Short mmCIF file of C-alpha atoms in Angstrom, two decimals:
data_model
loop_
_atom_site.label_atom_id
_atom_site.label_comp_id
_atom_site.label_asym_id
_atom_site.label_seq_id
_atom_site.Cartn_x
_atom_site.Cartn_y
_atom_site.Cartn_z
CA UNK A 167 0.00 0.00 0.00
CA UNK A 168 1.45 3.39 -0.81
CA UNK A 169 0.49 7.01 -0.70
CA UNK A 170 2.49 10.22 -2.78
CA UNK A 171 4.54 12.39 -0.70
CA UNK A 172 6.15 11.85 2.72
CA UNK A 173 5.95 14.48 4.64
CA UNK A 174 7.29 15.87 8.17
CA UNK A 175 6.89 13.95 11.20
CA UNK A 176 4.46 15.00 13.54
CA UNK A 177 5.62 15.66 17.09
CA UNK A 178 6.50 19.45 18.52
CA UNK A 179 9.85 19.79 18.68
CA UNK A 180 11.04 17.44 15.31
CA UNK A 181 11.77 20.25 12.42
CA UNK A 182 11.55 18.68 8.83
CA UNK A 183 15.08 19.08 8.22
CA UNK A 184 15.66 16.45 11.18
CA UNK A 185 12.65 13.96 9.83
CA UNK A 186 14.58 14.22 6.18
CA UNK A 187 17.92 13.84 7.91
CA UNK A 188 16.81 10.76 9.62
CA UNK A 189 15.33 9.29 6.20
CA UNK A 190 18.67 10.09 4.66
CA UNK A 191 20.45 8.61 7.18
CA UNK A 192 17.87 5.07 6.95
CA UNK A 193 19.13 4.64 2.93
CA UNK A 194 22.87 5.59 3.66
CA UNK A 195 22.63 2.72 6.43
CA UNK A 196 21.02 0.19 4.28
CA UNK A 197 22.87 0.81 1.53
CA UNK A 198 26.09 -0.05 2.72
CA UNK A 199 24.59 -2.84 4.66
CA UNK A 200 24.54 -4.17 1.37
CA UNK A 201 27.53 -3.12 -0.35
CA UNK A 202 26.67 -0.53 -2.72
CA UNK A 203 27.78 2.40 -3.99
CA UNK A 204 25.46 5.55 -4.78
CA UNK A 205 25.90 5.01 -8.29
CA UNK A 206 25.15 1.94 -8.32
CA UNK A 207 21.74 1.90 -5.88
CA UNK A 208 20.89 5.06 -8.00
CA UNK A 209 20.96 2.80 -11.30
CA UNK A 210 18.88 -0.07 -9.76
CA UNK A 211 16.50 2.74 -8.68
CA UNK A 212 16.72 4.35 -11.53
CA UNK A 213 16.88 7.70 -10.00
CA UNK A 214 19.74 10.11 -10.83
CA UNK A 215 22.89 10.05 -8.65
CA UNK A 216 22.92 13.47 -7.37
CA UNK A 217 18.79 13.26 -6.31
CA UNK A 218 19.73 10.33 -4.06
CA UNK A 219 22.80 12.50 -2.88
CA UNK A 220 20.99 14.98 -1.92
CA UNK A 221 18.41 12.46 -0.45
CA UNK A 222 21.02 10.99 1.69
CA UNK A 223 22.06 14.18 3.24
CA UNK A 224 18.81 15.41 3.82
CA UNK A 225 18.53 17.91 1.59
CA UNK A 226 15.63 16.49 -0.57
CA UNK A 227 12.38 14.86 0.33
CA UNK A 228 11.73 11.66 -1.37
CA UNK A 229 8.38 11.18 -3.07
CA UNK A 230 6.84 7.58 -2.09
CA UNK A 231 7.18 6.53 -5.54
CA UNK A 232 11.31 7.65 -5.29
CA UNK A 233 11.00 5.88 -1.82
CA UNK A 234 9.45 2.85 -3.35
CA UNK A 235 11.97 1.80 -6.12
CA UNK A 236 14.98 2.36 -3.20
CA UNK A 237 13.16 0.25 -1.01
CA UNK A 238 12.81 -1.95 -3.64
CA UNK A 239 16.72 -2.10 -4.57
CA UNK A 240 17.73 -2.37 -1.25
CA UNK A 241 15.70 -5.42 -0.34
CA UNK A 242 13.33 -3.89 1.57
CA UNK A 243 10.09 -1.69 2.14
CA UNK A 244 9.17 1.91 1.90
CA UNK A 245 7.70 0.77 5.65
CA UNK A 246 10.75 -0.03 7.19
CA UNK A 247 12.45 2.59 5.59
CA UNK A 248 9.97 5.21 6.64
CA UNK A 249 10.43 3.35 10.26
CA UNK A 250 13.46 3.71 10.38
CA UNK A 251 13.35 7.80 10.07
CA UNK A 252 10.99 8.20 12.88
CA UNK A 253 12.31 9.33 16.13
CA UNK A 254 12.68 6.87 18.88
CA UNK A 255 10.89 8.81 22.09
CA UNK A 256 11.75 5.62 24.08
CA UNK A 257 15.15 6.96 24.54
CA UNK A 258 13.41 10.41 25.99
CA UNK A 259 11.23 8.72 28.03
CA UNK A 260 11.96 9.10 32.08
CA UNK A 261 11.60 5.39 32.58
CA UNK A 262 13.41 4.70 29.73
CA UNK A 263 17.58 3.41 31.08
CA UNK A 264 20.47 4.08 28.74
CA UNK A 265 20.62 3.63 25.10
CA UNK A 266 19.47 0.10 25.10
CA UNK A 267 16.36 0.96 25.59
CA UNK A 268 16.32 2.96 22.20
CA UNK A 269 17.09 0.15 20.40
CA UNK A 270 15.24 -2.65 21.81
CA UNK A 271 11.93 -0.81 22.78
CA UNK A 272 10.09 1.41 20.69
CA UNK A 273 8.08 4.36 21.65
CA UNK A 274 5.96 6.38 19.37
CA UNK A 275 3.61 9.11 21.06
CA UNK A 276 0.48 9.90 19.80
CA UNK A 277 0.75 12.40 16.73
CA UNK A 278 4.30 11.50 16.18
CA UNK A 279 5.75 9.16 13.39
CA UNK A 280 6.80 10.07 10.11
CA UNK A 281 4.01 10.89 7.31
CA UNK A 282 3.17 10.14 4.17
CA UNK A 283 0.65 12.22 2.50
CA UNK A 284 -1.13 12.51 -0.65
CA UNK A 285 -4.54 14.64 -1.92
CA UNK A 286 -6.90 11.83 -0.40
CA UNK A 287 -4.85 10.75 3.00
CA UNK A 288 -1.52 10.01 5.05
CA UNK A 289 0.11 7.28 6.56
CA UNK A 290 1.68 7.57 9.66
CA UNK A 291 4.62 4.99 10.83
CA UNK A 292 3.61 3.34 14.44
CA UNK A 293 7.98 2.19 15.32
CA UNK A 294 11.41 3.17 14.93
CA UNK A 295 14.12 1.68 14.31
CA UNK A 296 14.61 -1.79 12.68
CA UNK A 297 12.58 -4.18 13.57
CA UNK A 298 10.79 -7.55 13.14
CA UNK A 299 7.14 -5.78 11.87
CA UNK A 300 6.36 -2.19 10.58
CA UNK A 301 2.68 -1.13 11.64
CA UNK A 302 1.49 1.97 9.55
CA UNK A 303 -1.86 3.63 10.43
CA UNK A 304 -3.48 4.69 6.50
CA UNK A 305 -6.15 7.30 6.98
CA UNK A 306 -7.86 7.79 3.58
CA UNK A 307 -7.17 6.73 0.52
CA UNK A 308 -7.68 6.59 -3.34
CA UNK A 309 -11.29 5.33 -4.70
CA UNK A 310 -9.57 3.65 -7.79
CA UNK A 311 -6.63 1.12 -8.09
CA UNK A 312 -3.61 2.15 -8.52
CA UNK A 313 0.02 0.54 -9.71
CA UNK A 314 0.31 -2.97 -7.67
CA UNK A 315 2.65 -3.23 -5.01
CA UNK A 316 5.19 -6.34 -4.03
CA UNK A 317 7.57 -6.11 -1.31
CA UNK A 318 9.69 -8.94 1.31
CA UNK A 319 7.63 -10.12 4.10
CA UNK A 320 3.89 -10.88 4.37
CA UNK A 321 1.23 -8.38 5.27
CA UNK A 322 -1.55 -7.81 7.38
CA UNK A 323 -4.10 -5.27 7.43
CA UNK A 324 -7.12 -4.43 9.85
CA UNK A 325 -9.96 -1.98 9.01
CA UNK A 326 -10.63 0.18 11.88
CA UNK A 327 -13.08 2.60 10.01
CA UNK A 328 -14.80 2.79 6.34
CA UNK A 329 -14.73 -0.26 3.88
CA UNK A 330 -11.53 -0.79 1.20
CA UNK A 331 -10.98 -3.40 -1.47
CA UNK A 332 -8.05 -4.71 -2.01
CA UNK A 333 -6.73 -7.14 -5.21
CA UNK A 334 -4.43 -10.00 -4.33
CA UNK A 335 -3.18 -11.32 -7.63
CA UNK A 336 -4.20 -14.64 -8.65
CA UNK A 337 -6.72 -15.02 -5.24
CA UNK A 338 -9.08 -12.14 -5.89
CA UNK A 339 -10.97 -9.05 -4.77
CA UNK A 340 -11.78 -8.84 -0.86
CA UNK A 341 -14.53 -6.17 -0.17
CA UNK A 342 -13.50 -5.53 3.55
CA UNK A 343 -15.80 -3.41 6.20
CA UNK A 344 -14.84 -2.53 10.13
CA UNK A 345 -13.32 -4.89 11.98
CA UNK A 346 -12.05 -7.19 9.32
CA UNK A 347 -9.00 -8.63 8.51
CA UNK A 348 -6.91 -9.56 5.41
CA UNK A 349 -3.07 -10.99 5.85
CA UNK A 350 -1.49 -11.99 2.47
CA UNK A 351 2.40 -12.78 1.01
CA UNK A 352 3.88 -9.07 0.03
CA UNK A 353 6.05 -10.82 -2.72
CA UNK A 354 2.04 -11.33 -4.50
CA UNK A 355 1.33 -8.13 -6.25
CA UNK A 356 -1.30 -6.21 -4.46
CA UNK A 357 -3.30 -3.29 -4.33
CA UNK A 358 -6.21 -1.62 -2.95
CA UNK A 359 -8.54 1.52 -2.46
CA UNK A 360 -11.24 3.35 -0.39
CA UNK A 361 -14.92 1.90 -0.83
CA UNK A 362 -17.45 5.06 -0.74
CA UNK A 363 -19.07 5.57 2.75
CA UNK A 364 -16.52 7.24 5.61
CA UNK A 365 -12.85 7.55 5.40
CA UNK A 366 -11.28 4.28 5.72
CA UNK A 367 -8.79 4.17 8.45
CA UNK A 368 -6.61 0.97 8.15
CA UNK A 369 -4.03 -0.78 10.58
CA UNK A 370 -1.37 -2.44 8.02
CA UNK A 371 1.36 -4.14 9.74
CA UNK A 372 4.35 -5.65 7.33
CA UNK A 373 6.63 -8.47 8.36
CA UNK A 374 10.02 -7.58 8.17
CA UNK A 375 12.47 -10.66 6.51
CA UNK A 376 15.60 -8.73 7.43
CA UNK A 377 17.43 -9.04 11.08
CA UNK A 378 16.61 -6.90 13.59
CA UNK A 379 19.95 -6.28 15.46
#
């Protein structure tokens, strides 16, 4: 699933340049992780080489289609990647005891996360950091299908508000209303969109294949 622009996260006190810092820093990280240079992750994305320069310092905002093919040629998901840029408030916390607890528990307050917006809705990341699932709260979203989506790890979404659809090639179309449930392989192209009746507001949670330490 995948909105248009990602936006600034949403907590007083977290400026945009720090929110595009921290996304730089996420594809810097994983791209060494695996070896590459920035001409070379720039080919597989098939973005220029100074955009994803610039992205890496900070000094750009990626669009979630931009943020989609990196994902996509590091291994990974625009979810983890967007996870990864959020601000871990665990560490801030006062019961929260040396750095440790940054890394191994996860703290989002309500209103923070990073965002991705578009004209119909955002999505907000629920964790920082790395780590074994990516929950994403969608509020809104497009009445017609868009581009299909495949990504590592399976997927699980639950419909808090509204009713979506959502295609899962080669099993069908699942009309799904409050309450329900839908958990599918991400390496199966799939898509969905927004139902008429209320804003949908959707739960998706993505497994993460990578290691999380």
């Amino acid at each position: 699933m995948c909105t248009d622009e990602v936006g600034q996260q949403a907590r007083a006190g977290t400026s945009e340049r720090e929110v595009r810092e921290r996304i730089g820093r996420s594809i810097r990280t994983l791209r060494q992780r695996r070896g590459l240079t920035l001409v070379r992750l720039a080919a597989l994305a098939e973005l220029s080489h100074p955009f994803l320069s610039q992205l890496e310092r900070g000094l750009a905002w990626p669009s979630m289609v931009s943020l989609h093919r990196i994902a996509e040629a590091l291994g990974t998901t625009q979810l983890e990647l967007m996870s990864m840029g959020t601000a871990d408030e665990a560490a801030d916390d006062a019961d929260a005891d040396g750095p440790s607890a940054g890394r191994r528990v996860s703290l989002v307050r309500a209103g923070g996360g990073v965002l991705a917006q578009n004209p119909v809705g955002v999505a907000r990341s629920l964790v920082s950091g790395t780590r074994a699932m990516y929950p994403v709260l969608f509020e809104g979203a497009p009445t017609e299908f868009g581009d299909a989506f495949t990504h590592p790890g399976d997927e699980f979404a639950f419909v808090m508000t509204g009713r979506i659809e959502v295609e899962v090639a080669g099993e069908g179309l699942f009309a799904l209303g409050p309450g329900d449930t839908l958990y599918y392989p991400g390496v199966v192209p799939h898509r969905w969109r927004q139902l008429p009746g209320p804003t949908s507001r959707v739960l998706l949670v993505q497994e993460s294949r990578a290691p999380t330490h």
